[in-house]
Amino acid sequence: MFKKILVANRGEIAIRIMRACRELGVLSVAVYSDADKNALFAKYADEAVYIGPSPSSESYLNMDKIVKAALQTGAEAIHPGYGFLAENPAFAKLCEENGIVFIGPSSSSIDAMGSKITARQMMRDAGVPIVPGTEKGISDPEEIADIAERIGYPVIIKPAAGGGGIGMKIVDRPEDLAPAVASAQSIAASAFGDGTVYLEKYLTEPRHIEFQIMADNRGRTVYVSERECSIQRRHQKLIEEAPSPIMTPELRKRMGEIAVRAAKAIRYRSAGTVEFMYSHGDFYFLEMNTRLQVEHPITEMITGIDLAKEQISVAAGEDLSFSQNEIEIRGWAIECRINAEDPMNDFAPSPGRLKRYRSPGGPGIRVDSGVYTGYVIPPYYDSLISKLVAHGRDRNEAIARMERALYEYIIVGVTTNIPFHKAVLRNERFRRGDINTHFIREENILDDVKRIVAEEKEKRESLASALGADTRKIAAVSAAVGAYLSLYRSDEDEGEAKS
Ligand code: MV4
């Protein structure tokens, strides 16, 4: 096992990885920017190295500074977390060249999944189902029209590089094809420096189901159940759950074994995720994420496997600590991403100081976070406040616990998306497990969010008037009647009862 690991990330995921280090008896090194001088993760680490100004391009994305910090502190390995340098093959290579273990797959595995066209080709050759379409870049207008005709409209044009839905174009009719291709090419060229695009059959209502996989250095590769991630907005996942409501043991085995085949085809090592689109009993490879994902905790909750520790021990050359048939699924887990953003204002970021903060607890609740009362959420990075995870014996119990936890959550000082989560959790279709990637729009969830925000404002104001707008009195009563405290999250409330 390593003696010391550098964590090349920030916020909750840096803490998640350092927690794994602590349990393994491994020392941790944090790297931090100007904006993160007071961040929890920099205090949690055994050592912290300052790496530069707040913009991530000058700190968390600066490969040389991070490698230098590792060499300086004697860290033998670097964990990249998610985002930043996690899926950058050049960074994995730079670590390799400096004799530092990159905790993740090889740079060639990362590279293989970087181009969507290459990934499709490799998956097709490995016998992994892919959506009907082209396995090479397209540019000849007549050829494109022929292919679209053959696979049938609607079709979708996607950039070979990049991801996150940028530059994708859905085409319903032949006459819209040529302009859509031209537009997708130009967007891809400016966004990713590569204008290559390809064509797929467009699936109208897919579910997003992804399989967690783990592989060690000896090629032992297992699937660790699946996650359903269909509740997302503009390609930003907001709620994930495990297992998937549509899963059966037979389908899990079939999809899981295909996920393992996908991983083996690129000689994968470490933790990874194979994403599928699922539609009416059929499923297709979408992409592979060569990192530990944001939503990994729900898999940990239902399997009892510590994916972060497993990832570190595999990187240290150890074998996987479990085999495929030892994995058992216990209960159900749901994750809500609690973000400092305003769901009433197009989910605009709402950075600022957490004047009051109290996270929920009790049976079946896990909160992964890097914040504390008084902490200032910086404007430079993502707006994640915490990952709220609820586990129960079944889906209904997990939902009930999540609703109870959302009710307990106290966050004053920034606007959060908690009302959004409340709206989804009480939705009938969600409760039936009848979801797809268009759920938020189809169910007009934002209208329900408006109602919830208005209701809470009314309750808050009636409480304030009953107590004579005396903030000290309100604080005292609120503390006694813990429930009401959760209603107290208006911006005007200074919170602290000055005594
Ligand atoms: C699709 C699709 C339907 N048909 N491809 C969105 C992100 C990008 N990586 C792939 N995406 C999609 N590709 C075909 N052939 C629908 C989506 C899609 C989606 C996929 C997964 C999760 C959420 C999504 C939301 C909108 C669209």
Short mmCIF file of C-alpha atoms and ligand atoms in Angstrom, two decimals:
data_model
loop_
_atom_site.label_atom_id
_atom_site.label_comp_id
_atom_site.label_asym_id
_atom_site.label_seq_id
_atom_site.Cartn_x
_atom_site.Cartn_y
_atom_site.Cartn_z
CA MET A 1 0.00 0.00 0.00
CA PHE A 2 1.04 3.59 -0.57
CA LYS A 3 2.33 5.69 2.32
CA LYS A 4 1.12 9.00 0.89
CA ILE A 5 -1.34 10.09 -1.80
CA LEU A 6 -1.89 13.52 -3.33
CA VAL A 7 -5.51 14.40 -4.09
CA ALA A 8 -5.67 16.58 -7.21
CA ASN A 9 -9.16 17.87 -6.60
CA ARG A 10 -11.25 19.96 -4.22
CA GLY A 11 -14.51 20.01 -2.28
CA GLU A 12 -16.51 16.96 -1.29
CA ILE A 13 -14.69 14.49 -3.56
CA ALA A 14 -11.29 15.49 -2.15
CA ILE A 15 -12.65 14.74 1.33
CA ARG A 16 -14.23 11.48 0.15
CA ILE A 17 -10.85 10.29 -1.13
CA MET A 18 -8.99 11.48 1.98
CA ARG A 19 -11.47 9.57 4.14
CA ALA A 20 -10.57 6.44 2.20
CA CYS A 21 -6.87 7.23 2.74
CA ARG A 22 -7.39 7.63 6.47
CA GLU A 23 -9.14 4.26 6.74
CA LEU A 24 -6.33 2.65 4.78
CA GLY A 25 -3.64 4.28 6.96
CA VAL A 26 -2.40 6.35 4.03
CA LEU A 27 -1.33 9.99 4.47
CA SER A 28 -3.05 12.55 2.24
CA VAL A 29 -1.81 15.72 0.56
CA ALA A 30 -4.26 18.40 -0.57
CA VAL A 31 -3.54 20.97 -3.26
CA TYR A 32 -5.53 24.20 -3.05
CA SER A 33 -6.05 27.49 -4.85
CA ASP A 34 -6.53 31.03 -3.49
CA ALA A 35 -10.30 30.55 -3.33
CA ASP A 36 -9.88 27.35 -1.30
CA LYS A 37 -7.60 28.71 1.46
CA ASN A 38 -10.41 28.12 3.99
CA ALA A 39 -11.89 25.02 2.41
CA LEU A 40 -12.52 21.97 4.57
CA PHE A 41 -10.62 19.56 2.34
CA ALA A 42 -7.41 21.56 2.73
CA LYS A 43 -7.76 21.31 6.52
CA TYR A 44 -8.70 17.63 6.44
CA ALA A 45 -5.53 16.60 4.62
CA ASP A 46 -2.34 15.71 6.50
CA GLU A 47 -0.50 18.29 4.35
CA ALA A 48 -1.69 21.03 2.00
CA VAL A 49 0.22 22.62 -0.87
CA TYR A 50 -0.82 25.95 -2.38
CA ILE A 51 -0.87 25.68 -6.18
CA GLY A 52 -2.05 29.06 -7.45
CA PRO A 53 -4.84 31.51 -8.31
CA SER A 54 -8.54 30.67 -8.12
CA PRO A 55 -9.32 30.02 -11.80
CA SER A 56 -8.93 26.27 -12.28
CA SER A 57 -6.82 26.82 -15.41
CA GLU A 58 -4.14 28.25 -13.08
CA SER A 59 -4.53 25.70 -10.28
CA TYR A 60 -6.50 22.45 -10.47
CA LEU A 61 -5.86 22.09 -14.21
CA ASN A 62 -2.17 22.95 -14.00
CA MET A 63 -0.54 19.54 -14.47
CA ASP A 64 3.03 20.66 -13.83
CA LYS A 65 2.23 22.35 -10.53
CA ILE A 66 0.35 19.30 -9.30
CA VAL A 67 3.06 16.83 -10.27
CA LYS A 68 5.63 19.13 -8.68
CA ALA A 69 3.60 19.18 -5.44
CA ALA A 70 3.52 15.37 -5.43
CA LEU A 71 7.28 15.09 -5.98
CA GLN A 72 7.93 17.76 -3.34
CA THR A 73 5.83 16.05 -0.66
CA GLY A 74 6.92 12.51 -1.53
CA ALA A 75 3.43 11.36 -2.56
CA GLU A 76 3.69 8.09 -4.49
CA ALA A 77 0.31 8.38 -6.16
CA ILE A 78 -2.21 10.98 -7.35
CA HIS A 79 -5.97 10.58 -7.16
CA PRO A 80 -7.65 12.94 -9.64
CA GLY A 81 -11.24 12.67 -8.30
CA TYR A 82 -13.79 13.60 -10.99
CA GLY A 83 -13.71 16.55 -13.39
CA PHE A 84 -10.50 18.63 -13.74
CA LEU A 85 -7.71 16.22 -14.79
CA ALA A 86 -9.55 12.95 -14.12
CA GLU A 87 -10.03 12.02 -17.79
CA ASN A 88 -7.03 13.75 -19.28
CA PRO A 89 -4.76 11.12 -20.88
CA ALA A 90 -1.85 13.60 -20.95
CA PHE A 91 -2.03 13.95 -17.18
CA ALA A 92 -2.13 10.18 -16.61
CA LYS A 93 0.90 9.95 -18.90
CA LEU A 94 2.74 12.76 -17.11
CA CYS A 95 2.26 10.93 -13.80
CA GLU A 96 3.52 7.69 -15.34
CA GLU A 97 6.61 9.52 -16.71
CA ASN A 98 7.38 11.00 -13.28
CA GLY A 99 7.15 7.67 -11.50
CA ILE A 100 3.87 8.66 -9.82
CA VAL A 101 0.96 6.22 -9.85
CA PHE A 102 -2.14 7.72 -11.45
CA ILE A 103 -5.08 6.29 -9.49
CA GLY A 104 -7.26 5.38 -12.44
CA PRO A 105 -6.95 3.57 -15.74
CA SER A 106 -3.98 3.76 -18.14
CA SER A 107 -3.70 6.82 -20.37
CA SER A 108 -4.47 4.59 -23.38
CA SER A 109 -7.79 3.44 -21.84
CA ILE A 110 -8.74 7.08 -21.21
CA ASP A 111 -7.72 7.95 -24.75
CA ALA A 112 -9.75 5.08 -26.25
CA MET A 113 -12.96 6.48 -24.76
CA GLY A 114 -12.10 10.12 -25.53
CA SER A 115 -13.26 9.92 -29.13
CA LYS A 116 -16.88 8.79 -29.37
CA ILE A 117 -16.25 7.39 -32.86
CA THR A 118 -13.25 5.31 -31.75
CA ALA A 119 -15.26 4.15 -28.72
CA ARG A 120 -18.16 3.08 -30.97
CA GLN A 121 -15.82 1.16 -33.25
CA MET A 122 -14.12 -0.63 -30.37
CA MET A 123 -17.43 -1.47 -28.73
CA ARG A 124 -18.92 -2.77 -31.98
CA ASP A 125 -15.86 -4.99 -32.49
CA ALA A 126 -16.18 -6.25 -28.90
CA GLY A 127 -19.82 -7.23 -29.43
CA VAL A 128 -21.25 -4.43 -27.32
CA PRO A 129 -24.56 -3.13 -28.77
CA ILE A 130 -24.30 0.41 -30.15
CA VAL A 131 -27.08 2.66 -31.48
CA PRO A 132 -27.48 2.19 -35.27
CA GLY A 133 -25.47 4.87 -37.07
CA THR A 134 -22.04 5.61 -38.52
CA GLU A 135 -18.76 4.38 -37.07
CA LYS A 136 -16.72 7.01 -38.86
CA GLY A 137 -16.80 10.77 -39.31
CA ILE A 138 -19.25 12.02 -41.93
CA SER A 139 -18.97 14.96 -44.30
CA ASP A 140 -20.28 14.01 -47.78
CA PRO A 141 -23.87 15.39 -47.91
CA GLU A 142 -25.17 12.65 -50.22
CA GLU A 143 -23.69 9.86 -48.15
CA ILE A 144 -25.14 11.41 -44.99
CA ALA A 145 -28.59 11.61 -46.55
CA ASP A 146 -28.35 7.95 -47.65
CA ILE A 147 -27.35 6.77 -44.18
CA ALA A 148 -30.10 8.80 -42.49
CA GLU A 149 -32.63 7.35 -44.93
CA ARG A 150 -31.41 3.83 -44.17
CA ILE A 151 -31.53 4.07 -40.36
CA GLY A 152 -34.72 6.18 -40.44
CA TYR A 153 -35.63 9.56 -38.98
CA PRO A 154 -35.32 11.06 -36.42
CA VAL A 155 -31.51 10.96 -36.35
CA ILE A 156 -29.02 12.73 -34.12
CA ILE A 157 -25.72 14.31 -35.17
CA LYS A 158 -23.02 14.18 -32.53
CA PRO A 159 -19.47 15.55 -32.30
CA ALA A 160 -16.76 12.88 -32.10
CA ALA A 161 -14.86 14.82 -29.45
CA GLY A 162 -16.14 16.30 -26.22
CA GLY A 163 -19.45 15.47 -24.59
CA GLY A 164 -22.13 16.88 -22.35
CA GLY A 165 -24.54 17.20 -25.25
CA ILE A 166 -22.67 20.19 -26.76
CA GLY A 167 -23.10 20.41 -30.53
CA MET A 168 -25.68 17.61 -30.76
CA LYS A 169 -28.45 18.15 -33.32
CA ILE A 170 -31.67 16.18 -33.64
CA VAL A 171 -32.99 15.98 -37.21
CA ASP A 172 -36.60 14.99 -37.95
CA ARG A 173 -36.76 15.52 -41.70
CA PRO A 174 -34.39 15.02 -44.67
CA GLU A 175 -34.51 18.70 -45.64
CA ASP A 176 -33.09 19.73 -42.23
CA LEU A 177 -30.14 17.35 -42.44
CA ALA A 178 -27.51 19.34 -44.37
CA PRO A 179 -27.83 22.58 -42.36
CA ALA A 180 -27.81 20.59 -39.09
CA VAL A 181 -24.59 18.80 -40.07
CA ALA A 182 -22.94 22.10 -41.01
CA SER A 183 -23.98 23.69 -37.74
CA ALA A 184 -22.87 20.69 -35.64
CA GLN A 185 -19.49 20.68 -37.42
CA SER A 186 -18.88 24.34 -36.75
CA ILE A 187 -19.94 24.10 -33.09
CA ALA A 188 -17.75 21.01 -32.59
CA ALA A 189 -14.79 22.72 -34.25
CA SER A 190 -14.97 25.77 -32.02
CA ALA A 191 -15.85 23.91 -28.80
CA PHE A 192 -13.47 20.93 -29.11
CA GLY A 193 -11.00 21.93 -31.83
CA ASP A 194 -12.27 18.99 -33.89
CA GLY A 195 -15.20 19.41 -36.28
CA THR A 196 -15.70 15.67 -36.84
CA VAL A 197 -19.33 14.59 -36.39
CA TYR A 198 -21.19 11.30 -36.81
CA LEU A 199 -24.75 10.12 -37.09
CA GLU A 200 -26.99 7.93 -34.91
CA LYS A 201 -30.60 6.88 -34.83
CA TYR A 202 -32.30 9.19 -32.32
CA LEU A 203 -33.98 7.38 -29.40
CA THR A 204 -36.97 9.47 -28.32
CA GLU A 205 -37.39 8.54 -24.65
CA PRO A 206 -34.31 6.73 -23.38
CA ARG A 207 -33.51 5.98 -19.78
CA HIS A 208 -29.93 6.54 -18.70
CA ILE A 209 -28.68 3.41 -16.97
CA GLU A 210 -25.02 3.04 -16.12
CA PHE A 211 -23.01 0.13 -14.78
CA GLN A 212 -20.25 0.54 -12.23
CA ILE A 213 -17.32 -1.66 -13.06
CA MET A 214 -14.08 -2.41 -11.16
CA ALA A 215 -10.98 -4.04 -12.57
CA ASP A 216 -7.62 -4.95 -11.09
CA ASN A 217 -4.17 -5.25 -12.67
CA ARG A 218 -4.61 -8.94 -13.36
CA GLY A 219 -7.58 -8.27 -15.62
CA ARG A 220 -10.18 -9.45 -13.13
CA THR A 221 -13.19 -7.31 -14.05
CA VAL A 222 -16.55 -7.19 -12.31
CA TYR A 223 -19.77 -5.17 -12.56
CA VAL A 224 -20.96 -3.63 -9.30
CA SER A 225 -24.64 -3.16 -10.03
CA GLU A 226 -26.19 -0.26 -11.92
CA ARG A 227 -27.45 3.27 -11.36
CA GLU A 228 -30.43 4.99 -12.91
CA CYS A 229 -29.55 8.58 -13.82
CA SER A 230 -32.49 9.70 -15.95
CA ILE A 231 -33.40 12.70 -13.75
CA GLN A 232 -31.19 15.32 -15.31
CA ARG A 233 -31.46 18.79 -16.76
CA ARG A 234 -29.33 19.98 -19.67
CA HIS A 235 -27.07 16.95 -19.21
CA GLN A 236 -26.55 17.79 -15.53
CA LYS A 237 -27.59 14.86 -13.37
CA LEU A 238 -29.63 15.95 -10.36
CA ILE A 239 -31.03 12.74 -8.84
CA GLU A 240 -29.61 9.25 -9.19
CA GLU A 241 -30.76 5.97 -7.73
CA ALA A 242 -29.55 2.41 -7.39
CA PRO A 243 -30.70 -0.08 -8.43
CA SER A 244 -32.68 1.00 -11.50
CA PRO A 245 -36.48 0.66 -11.15
CA ILE A 246 -36.66 -1.31 -14.40
CA MET A 247 -33.93 -3.81 -13.53
CA THR A 248 -34.45 -7.56 -13.16
CA PRO A 249 -31.75 -10.02 -12.09
CA GLU A 250 -31.66 -11.41 -15.64
CA LEU A 251 -31.29 -8.01 -17.33
CA ARG A 252 -28.67 -6.97 -14.78
CA LYS A 253 -26.60 -10.03 -15.58
CA ARG A 254 -26.96 -9.44 -19.33
CA MET A 255 -26.09 -5.72 -19.22
CA GLY A 256 -23.44 -6.20 -16.52
CA GLU A 257 -21.61 -8.83 -18.54
CA ILE A 258 -21.67 -6.53 -21.56
CA ALA A 259 -20.29 -3.70 -19.42
CA VAL A 260 -17.45 -6.02 -18.37
CA ARG A 261 -16.85 -6.90 -22.03
CA ALA A 262 -16.64 -3.18 -22.84
CA ALA A 263 -14.08 -2.66 -20.07
CA LYS A 264 -12.01 -5.67 -21.08
CA ALA A 265 -11.92 -4.49 -24.71
CA ILE A 266 -9.84 -1.49 -23.60
CA ARG A 267 -7.87 -3.46 -20.98
CA TYR A 268 -9.51 -1.35 -18.30
CA ARG A 269 -8.16 -1.08 -14.76
CA SER A 270 -9.63 0.76 -11.72
CA ALA A 271 -13.19 2.04 -11.23
CA GLY A 272 -15.16 2.97 -14.32
CA THR A 273 -18.69 3.40 -15.58
CA VAL A 274 -20.29 2.08 -18.74
CA GLU A 275 -23.29 4.20 -19.71
CA PHE A 276 -26.22 2.76 -21.62
CA MET A 277 -29.35 4.21 -23.09
CA TYR A 278 -32.28 1.92 -22.43
CA SER A 279 -35.50 2.05 -24.42
CA HIS A 280 -38.37 -0.44 -24.57
CA GLY A 281 -36.29 -3.46 -23.60
CA ASP A 282 -33.34 -2.59 -25.84
CA PHE A 283 -30.12 -1.04 -24.62
CA TYR A 284 -27.14 0.54 -26.31
CA PHE A 285 -23.66 1.62 -25.27
CA LEU A 286 -23.53 5.41 -24.91
CA GLU A 287 -20.10 6.19 -23.47
CA MET A 288 -17.66 5.07 -20.84
CA ASN A 289 -16.53 7.30 -17.99
CA THR A 290 -13.00 6.45 -16.99
CA ARG A 291 -13.21 7.87 -13.46
CA LEU A 292 -14.84 7.52 -10.05
CA GLN A 293 -18.19 9.27 -10.57
CA VAL A 294 -20.06 11.85 -8.53
CA GLU A 295 -22.87 9.36 -7.89
CA HIS A 296 -20.67 6.45 -6.74
CA PRO A 297 -22.04 6.60 -3.12
CA ILE A 298 -25.43 5.08 -4.04
CA THR A 299 -23.61 2.00 -5.32
CA GLU A 300 -21.59 1.89 -2.11
CA MET A 301 -24.79 2.07 -0.04
CA ILE A 302 -26.51 -0.88 -1.73
CA THR A 303 -23.44 -3.11 -2.05
CA GLY A 304 -21.39 -2.20 1.04
CA ILE A 305 -18.32 -1.91 -1.19
CA ASP A 306 -16.05 1.10 -0.61
CA LEU A 307 -15.26 2.03 -4.21
CA ALA A 308 -12.71 4.72 -3.30
CA LYS A 309 -10.69 2.36 -1.09
CA GLU A 310 -10.94 -0.41 -3.66
CA GLN A 311 -9.68 1.97 -6.34
CA ILE A 312 -6.67 2.93 -4.21
CA SER A 313 -5.74 -0.65 -3.31
CA VAL A 314 -6.02 -1.76 -6.95
CA ALA A 315 -3.74 1.14 -7.95
CA ALA A 316 -1.28 -0.09 -5.30
CA GLY A 317 -1.15 -3.43 -7.12
CA GLU A 318 -3.55 -5.42 -4.95
CA ASP A 319 -6.25 -7.71 -6.30
CA LEU A 320 -9.93 -6.85 -6.04
CA SER A 321 -11.14 -7.71 -2.55
CA PHE A 322 -14.33 -9.38 -3.84
CA SER A 323 -15.50 -11.49 -6.74
CA GLN A 324 -18.56 -11.12 -8.97
CA ASN A 325 -20.66 -13.67 -7.10
CA GLU A 326 -19.88 -12.11 -3.72
CA ILE A 327 -21.64 -8.87 -4.68
CA GLU A 328 -25.09 -8.62 -3.12
CA ILE A 329 -27.59 -5.81 -3.42
CA ARG A 330 -29.18 -4.67 -0.18
CA GLY A 331 -32.07 -2.22 -0.38
CA TRP A 332 -32.30 0.98 -2.37
CA ALA A 333 -30.34 4.24 -2.41
CA ILE A 334 -31.12 7.68 -3.85
CA GLU A 335 -28.80 10.65 -4.23
CA CYS A 336 -29.88 14.28 -4.51
CA ARG A 337 -27.21 16.72 -5.62
CA ILE A 338 -27.73 19.76 -3.38
CA ASN A 339 -26.45 22.72 -5.40
CA ALA A 340 -26.11 26.42 -4.62
CA GLU A 341 -28.26 27.42 -7.57
CA ASP A 342 -31.65 28.97 -8.14
CA PRO A 343 -34.17 26.62 -9.77
CA MET A 344 -36.53 29.61 -10.16
CA ASN A 345 -33.92 31.49 -12.19
CA ASP A 346 -32.82 28.92 -14.78
CA PHE A 347 -30.65 27.19 -12.13
CA ALA A 348 -28.23 30.15 -12.06
CA PRO A 349 -25.33 29.63 -9.62
CA SER A 350 -25.84 31.21 -6.20
CA PRO A 351 -22.42 31.36 -4.56
CA GLY A 352 -21.96 33.08 -1.21
CA ARG A 353 -21.63 32.63 2.54
CA LEU A 354 -23.47 29.87 4.38
CA LYS A 355 -24.88 31.98 7.22
CA ARG A 356 -26.56 28.95 8.70
CA TYR A 357 -25.90 25.37 7.82
CA ARG A 358 -27.11 22.13 9.34
CA SER A 359 -27.15 18.90 7.39
CA PRO A 360 -29.63 16.09 8.01
CA GLY A 361 -28.83 12.81 9.74
CA GLY A 362 -30.55 9.86 11.31
CA PRO A 363 -31.32 6.41 9.90
CA GLY A 364 -30.13 5.68 6.38
CA ILE A 365 -28.73 9.14 5.62
CA ARG A 366 -25.26 9.88 4.24
CA VAL A 367 -24.05 13.40 3.46
CA ASP A 368 -20.86 13.87 1.42
CA SER A 369 -19.89 17.51 1.57
CA GLY A 370 -17.00 19.93 1.87
CA VAL A 371 -18.81 22.87 3.48
CA TYR A 372 -19.44 24.16 7.02
CA THR A 373 -21.32 27.02 8.72
CA GLY A 374 -19.70 30.31 7.71
CA TYR A 375 -17.98 28.82 4.66
CA VAL A 376 -18.09 30.92 1.50
CA ILE A 377 -18.94 28.95 -1.64
CA PRO A 378 -16.58 30.38 -4.25
CA PRO A 379 -17.89 31.39 -7.69
CA TYR A 380 -15.04 29.71 -9.57
CA TYR A 381 -16.01 26.04 -9.44
CA ASP A 382 -19.12 23.84 -9.52
CA SER A 383 -21.98 24.76 -7.20
CA LEU A 384 -22.24 21.44 -5.33
CA ILE A 385 -22.96 21.95 -1.62
CA SER A 386 -23.41 18.29 -0.81
CA LYS A 387 -24.50 14.92 -2.05
CA LEU A 388 -27.44 13.85 0.06
CA VAL A 389 -27.87 10.07 -0.02
CA ALA A 390 -30.77 8.12 1.49
CA HIS A 391 -30.71 4.35 1.87
CA GLY A 392 -33.67 2.17 2.79
CA ARG A 393 -34.82 -1.45 2.63
CA ASP A 394 -36.77 -0.68 -0.52
CA ARG A 395 -37.43 2.23 -2.88
CA ASN A 396 -40.35 3.58 -0.87
CA GLU A 397 -38.32 3.69 2.32
CA ALA A 398 -35.43 5.40 0.52
CA ILE A 399 -37.85 8.02 -0.87
CA ALA A 400 -39.43 8.59 2.55
CA ARG A 401 -36.02 9.03 4.14
CA MET A 402 -34.92 11.42 1.40
CA GLU A 403 -38.04 13.55 1.84
CA ARG A 404 -37.50 13.59 5.60
CA ALA A 405 -33.83 14.57 5.12
CA LEU A 406 -34.73 17.38 2.69
CA TYR A 407 -37.16 18.65 5.33
CA GLU A 408 -34.39 18.63 7.97
CA TYR A 409 -31.82 20.42 5.80
CA ILE A 410 -31.07 23.99 6.92
CA ILE A 411 -29.16 26.19 4.49
CA VAL A 412 -29.32 29.97 4.90
CA GLY A 413 -27.30 32.47 2.88
CA VAL A 414 -27.41 30.93 -0.60
CA THR A 415 -30.32 29.77 -2.75
CA THR A 416 -30.42 26.01 -3.22
CA ASN A 417 -32.16 23.51 -5.46
CA ILE A 418 -33.79 21.75 -2.47
CA PRO A 419 -37.31 22.78 -3.63
CA PHE A 420 -36.55 21.08 -6.96
CA HIS A 421 -35.74 17.81 -5.18
CA LYS A 422 -38.90 18.06 -3.09
CA ALA A 423 -40.94 18.55 -6.27
CA VAL A 424 -39.47 15.46 -7.97
CA LEU A 425 -39.77 13.22 -4.90
CA ARG A 426 -43.47 13.93 -4.47
CA ASN A 427 -44.22 13.45 -8.19
CA GLU A 428 -46.47 10.45 -8.90
CA ARG A 429 -44.60 9.31 -11.98
CA PHE A 430 -41.29 9.46 -10.13
CA ARG A 431 -42.78 7.47 -7.26
CA ARG A 432 -43.86 4.79 -9.74
CA GLY A 433 -40.32 4.74 -11.13
CA ASP A 434 -41.68 5.78 -14.53
CA ILE A 435 -38.88 8.13 -15.61
CA ASN A 436 -36.81 8.94 -18.68
CA THR A 437 -34.35 11.64 -19.66
CA HIS A 438 -37.19 14.09 -20.49
CA PHE A 439 -38.95 13.68 -17.14
CA ILE A 440 -38.39 17.24 -15.83
CA ARG A 441 -39.84 18.84 -18.94
CA GLU A 442 -42.64 16.31 -19.46
CA GLU A 443 -43.83 16.66 -15.87
CA ASN A 444 -43.45 20.46 -15.72
CA ILE A 445 -41.45 20.01 -12.52
CA LEU A 446 -40.47 23.70 -12.54
CA ASP A 447 -44.14 24.67 -11.99
CA ASP A 448 -44.22 22.48 -8.89
CA VAL A 449 -40.96 24.09 -7.72
CA LYS A 450 -42.64 27.49 -7.94
CA ARG A 451 -45.54 26.27 -5.81
CA ILE A 452 -43.22 24.79 -3.20
CA VAL A 453 -41.13 27.96 -2.96
CA ALA A 454 -44.30 30.06 -2.59
CA GLU A 455 -45.73 27.73 0.10
CA GLU A 456 -42.53 27.83 2.12
CA LYS A 457 -42.33 31.61 1.84
CA GLU A 458 -45.89 31.86 3.17
CA LYS A 459 -45.17 29.59 6.14
CA ARG A 460 -42.03 31.56 6.91
CA GLU A 461 -43.87 34.85 6.82
CA SER A 462 -46.74 33.65 8.99
CA LEU A 463 -44.21 32.40 11.52
CA ALA A 464 -42.39 35.74 11.42
CA SER A 465 -45.62 37.71 11.97
CA ALA A 466 -46.75 35.41 14.79
CA LEU A 467 -43.46 36.03 16.54
CA GLY A 468 -43.43 39.78 15.88
CA ALA A 469 -40.47 39.70 13.49
CA ASP A 470 -38.16 39.50 16.46
CA THR A 471 -35.22 37.52 15.09
CA ARG A 472 -33.99 36.55 18.55
CA LYS A 473 -37.36 35.21 19.51
CA ILE A 474 -37.66 33.41 16.20
CA ALA A 475 -34.24 31.86 16.68
CA ALA A 476 -35.21 30.73 20.18
CA VAL A 477 -38.58 29.29 19.13
CA SER A 478 -37.05 27.78 16.02
CA ALA A 479 -34.42 26.03 18.06
CA ALA A 480 -37.14 24.61 20.28
CA VAL A 481 -39.38 23.67 17.38
CA GLY A 482 -36.63 22.28 15.19
CA ALA A 483 -39.08 21.72 12.38
CA TYR A 484 -39.76 25.40 11.83
CA LEU A 485 -36.10 26.18 11.62
CA SER A 486 -36.00 24.51 8.24
CA LEU A 487 -38.49 27.08 7.01
CA TYR A 488 -36.10 29.82 8.02
CA ARG A 489 -33.95 30.26 5.01
CA SER A 490 -34.81 33.70 3.67
CA ASP A 491 -31.92 35.89 2.63
CA GLU A 492 -33.02 38.79 4.84
CA ASP A 493 -32.67 36.64 7.92
CA GLU A 494 -29.34 37.43 9.44
CA GLY A 495 -29.65 34.20 11.36
CA GLU A 496 -27.46 34.81 14.36
CA ALA A 497 -29.38 36.09 17.36
CA LYS A 498 -26.93 38.68 18.57
CA SER A 499 -26.84 38.53 22.33
C1 MV4 B 1 -28.67 10.26 -27.62
C2 MV4 B 1 -30.02 10.41 -27.28
C3 MV4 B 1 -30.96 9.79 -28.07
N1 MV4 B 1 -30.57 9.06 -29.13
N2 MV4 B 1 -28.33 9.52 -28.69
C4 MV4 B 1 -26.89 13.22 -24.34
C5 MV4 B 1 -25.48 13.36 -23.84
C6 MV4 B 1 -24.65 12.63 -24.80
N3 MV4 B 1 -23.52 12.07 -24.20
C7 MV4 B 1 -25.58 11.61 -25.38
N4 MV4 B 1 -26.91 12.09 -25.19
C8 MV4 B 1 -27.97 11.55 -25.81
N5 MV4 B 1 -27.69 10.80 -26.90
C9 MV4 B 1 -29.27 8.94 -29.41
N6 MV4 B 1 -28.90 8.21 -30.48
C10 MV4 B 1 -30.33 11.15 -26.14
C11 MV4 B 1 -29.31 11.73 -25.41
C12 MV4 B 1 -29.72 12.43 -24.25
C13 MV4 B 1 -29.37 11.97 -22.96
C14 MV4 B 1 -28.61 10.84 -22.75
C15 MV4 B 1 -28.28 10.42 -21.47
C16 MV4 B 1 -28.75 11.12 -20.38
C17 MV4 B 1 -29.49 12.25 -20.58
C18 MV4 B 1 -29.82 12.70 -21.86
C19 MV4 B 1 -30.60 13.84 -22.03
C20 MV4 B 1 -30.90 14.28 -23.28
C21 MV4 B 1 -30.45 13.58 -24.39
#
